[in-house]
Amino acid sequence: MMPIPNRLERWSLACIILALCVQLLAGCAALPVASPTPTPEIPAPSIAGVTLWGAAPVAGARVDLRVPGWRTDPDATTNTLATTTTGTDGRFVFEDAPAGDWTLVAIWPDGEKSAGTTPPANTDSGEPVDTVIRMERRLALEEPAGATIGPTPMLRWSSLPEAAGYRVWTIDAGTTDLV
């Protein structure tokens, strides 16, 4: 039968085992430690598109990325998140657009705001947004010249030589209804 070691013997035995482990480890090459896999950085979505006048691209147009409801106070500086200018091909891009609902507003190179549509851009999905902004010019009305208009007025305006067509809306000034 083997005698039970006392405390001092157990302590000495533990120190000897520890010293042997240290010596063994000192002679070993360092083992590679697996580094944590970096999580891929998900880029913020971009909003890109083209500005068109008919079928022709509009070079040098300004495009604003605005908050929804910007029309209630169109001059407020807090309405515009970012601004860019179209290239010679009419294309524009907003990189790293934050998530949310946005409105795209185009301004002609001469500073006139386009009378065309202001398309929405939703970036909540994280997917890139690609859109077309159809730019329009306001017409300079030449006739009728007075405030009182008969039931069948003749409309005449200054033509735009590069225009492919015209869209005329008649709105009742009293009710703002589309006539």
Coordinates of C-alpha atoms in Angstrom, one line a residue:
M1 CA 0.0 0.0 0.0
M2 CA 1.2 3.4 -0.9
P3 CA 1.6 6.0 1.8
I4 CA -0.6 9.2 1.5
P5 CA 1.7 12.2 0.9
N6 CA 1.5 15.1 3.4
R7 CA 0.9 18.7 2.5
L8 CA 4.6 19.6 2.0
E9 CA 5.1 16.6 -0.3
R10 CA 2.0 17.5 -2.3
W11 CA 3.2 21.1 -2.6
S12 CA 6.7 20.1 -3.7
L13 CA 5.2 17.7 -6.3
A14 CA 3.0 20.4 -7.7
C15 CA 6.0 22.8 -8.0
I16 CA 8.0 20.1 -9.8
I17 CA 5.2 19.4 -12.3
L18 CA 4.8 23.2 -12.9
A19 CA 8.5 23.6 -13.5
L20 CA 8.5 20.8 -16.0
C21 CA 5.5 22.3 -17.8
V22 CA 7.3 25.7 -18.0
Q23 CA 10.5 24.1 -19.4
L24 CA 8.5 22.1 -22.0
L25 CA 6.6 25.3 -23.1
A26 CA 9.8 27.3 -23.3
G27 CA 11.2 24.9 -25.9
C28 CA 8.0 25.0 -28.1
A29 CA 7.4 27.4 -30.9
A30 CA 4.6 29.7 -30.4
L31 CA 1.4 28.2 -31.7
P32 CA -0.7 30.5 -34.0
V33 CA -3.6 32.0 -32.3
A34 CA -6.7 32.3 -34.4
S35 CA -7.8 35.9 -34.7
P36 CA -11.5 36.6 -34.7
T37 CA -12.9 36.9 -38.2
P38 CA -13.6 40.5 -38.9
T39 CA -17.2 41.3 -39.7
P40 CA -17.5 42.7 -43.2
E41 CA -18.3 46.3 -43.2
I42 CA -21.6 46.8 -45.0
P43 CA -21.5 50.0 -47.1
A44 CA -24.3 52.5 -46.8
P45 CA -26.5 52.5 -49.9
S46 CA -25.9 54.9 -52.8
I47 CA -28.5 56.9 -54.6
A48 CA -27.7 57.3 -58.3
G49 CA -29.5 58.3 -61.4
V50 CA -29.7 60.5 -64.5
T51 CA -31.4 63.8 -65.3
L52 CA -33.1 63.9 -68.6
W53 CA -34.7 66.7 -70.7
G54 CA -36.8 64.6 -73.1
A55 CA -34.4 61.9 -74.0
A56 CA -31.2 64.1 -73.7
P57 CA -29.1 64.1 -70.5
V58 CA -28.8 67.4 -68.6
A59 CA -25.1 68.1 -67.9
G60 CA -24.3 70.4 -65.0
A61 CA -27.6 70.2 -63.3
R62 CA -27.7 70.4 -59.5
V63 CA -29.5 67.5 -57.7
D64 CA -30.5 68.0 -54.0
L65 CA -31.2 65.1 -51.6
R66 CA -34.0 66.5 -49.5
V67 CA -36.3 65.5 -46.7
P68 CA -39.9 64.6 -47.4
G69 CA -42.2 67.5 -46.9
W70 CA -39.5 70.0 -48.1
R71 CA -42.2 71.9 -50.0
T72 CA -43.8 73.2 -46.8
D73 CA -40.7 75.4 -46.3
P74 CA -38.7 75.1 -49.6
D75 CA -36.1 77.7 -48.5
A76 CA -35.2 76.0 -45.1
T77 CA -31.5 75.0 -45.1
T78 CA -32.4 71.9 -43.0
N79 CA -34.4 70.5 -45.9
T80 CA -31.3 69.6 -48.0
L81 CA -29.2 66.7 -46.7
A82 CA -26.7 66.7 -49.7
T83 CA -26.1 68.3 -53.1
T84 CA -24.3 67.0 -56.1
T85 CA -23.8 68.1 -59.8
T86 CA -24.5 65.9 -62.8
G87 CA -21.7 64.9 -65.2
T88 CA -21.6 65.4 -68.9
D89 CA -23.7 62.3 -69.2
G90 CA -26.4 63.7 -66.9
R91 CA -25.6 61.1 -64.2
F92 CA -25.3 61.8 -60.5
V93 CA -24.6 59.8 -57.3
F94 CA -24.9 60.2 -53.6
E95 CA -22.5 57.8 -51.9
D96 CA -23.2 56.6 -48.3
A97 CA -26.8 57.9 -48.2
P98 CA -28.3 57.3 -44.7
A99 CA -31.3 55.1 -44.3
G100 CA -34.6 56.8 -44.7
D101 CA -37.1 58.4 -47.1
W102 CA -35.7 61.1 -49.3
T103 CA -36.8 63.3 -52.2
L104 CA -34.6 64.1 -55.2
V105 CA -34.9 67.7 -56.5
A106 CA -33.2 68.8 -59.8
I107 CA -32.2 72.4 -60.5
W108 CA -31.2 73.5 -64.0
P109 CA -27.6 74.7 -64.6
D110 CA -29.0 78.3 -64.8
G111 CA -30.5 77.9 -61.3
E112 CA -34.2 77.4 -62.2
K113 CA -35.8 74.5 -60.2
S114 CA -37.1 71.9 -62.5
A115 CA -40.9 71.8 -62.9
G116 CA -40.8 68.1 -63.4
T117 CA -41.2 65.3 -60.9
T118 CA -39.3 64.9 -57.7
P119 CA -38.8 61.2 -57.3
P120 CA -38.7 59.6 -53.9
A121 CA -35.6 57.5 -52.8
N122 CA -36.0 55.0 -50.0
T123 CA -32.7 53.6 -48.6
D124 CA -34.1 51.6 -45.7
S125 CA -33.4 48.3 -47.4
G126 CA -29.7 49.0 -47.7
E127 CA -29.9 48.4 -51.5
P128 CA -28.6 51.0 -54.0
V129 CA -31.3 53.2 -55.5
D130 CA -31.2 54.0 -59.2
T131 CA -33.6 56.6 -60.6
V132 CA -34.4 58.9 -63.5
I133 CA -35.3 62.6 -63.0
R134 CA -37.3 64.0 -65.9
M135 CA -36.6 67.7 -65.9
E136 CA -39.1 70.3 -67.1
R137 CA -39.0 74.0 -67.7
R138 CA -41.8 76.5 -66.7
L139 CA -43.4 78.2 -69.6
A140 CA -43.5 82.0 -70.0
L141 CA -47.2 82.6 -70.6
E142 CA -47.9 85.4 -73.2
E143 CA -51.6 85.1 -73.6
P144 CA -54.1 85.6 -72.0
A145 CA -52.6 88.7 -70.4
G146 CA -55.4 89.7 -68.0
A147 CA -56.6 88.4 -64.7
T148 CA -60.1 87.8 -66.1
I149 CA -60.3 84.9 -68.5
G150 CA -63.3 83.8 -70.6
P151 CA -64.6 80.3 -70.7
T152 CA -62.4 79.3 -73.7
P153 CA -59.2 81.2 -73.5
M154 CA -56.5 81.0 -76.1
L155 CA -53.2 80.0 -74.5
R156 CA -49.9 81.1 -76.0
W157 CA -46.4 80.9 -74.5
S158 CA -42.8 81.4 -75.4
S159 CA -41.6 78.3 -77.0
L160 CA -38.6 76.4 -75.9
P161 CA -36.7 75.4 -79.0
E162 CA -35.3 72.2 -77.5
A163 CA -38.7 71.0 -76.2
A164 CA -40.0 67.8 -77.5
G165 CA -43.5 68.5 -76.2
Y166 CA -45.6 70.6 -73.8
R167 CA -47.8 69.7 -70.8
V168 CA -50.2 72.4 -69.7
W169 CA -52.2 72.2 -66.5
T170 CA -55.0 74.7 -65.9
I171 CA -55.7 75.3 -62.2
D172 CA -58.6 77.2 -60.8
A173 CA -57.0 80.1 -58.9
G174 CA -59.9 80.2 -56.3
T175 CA -60.0 76.5 -55.4
T176 CA -56.7 75.3 -56.7
D177 CA -58.6 72.5 -58.5
L178 CA -57.2 71.1 -61.7
V179 CA -59.5 72.2 -64.5

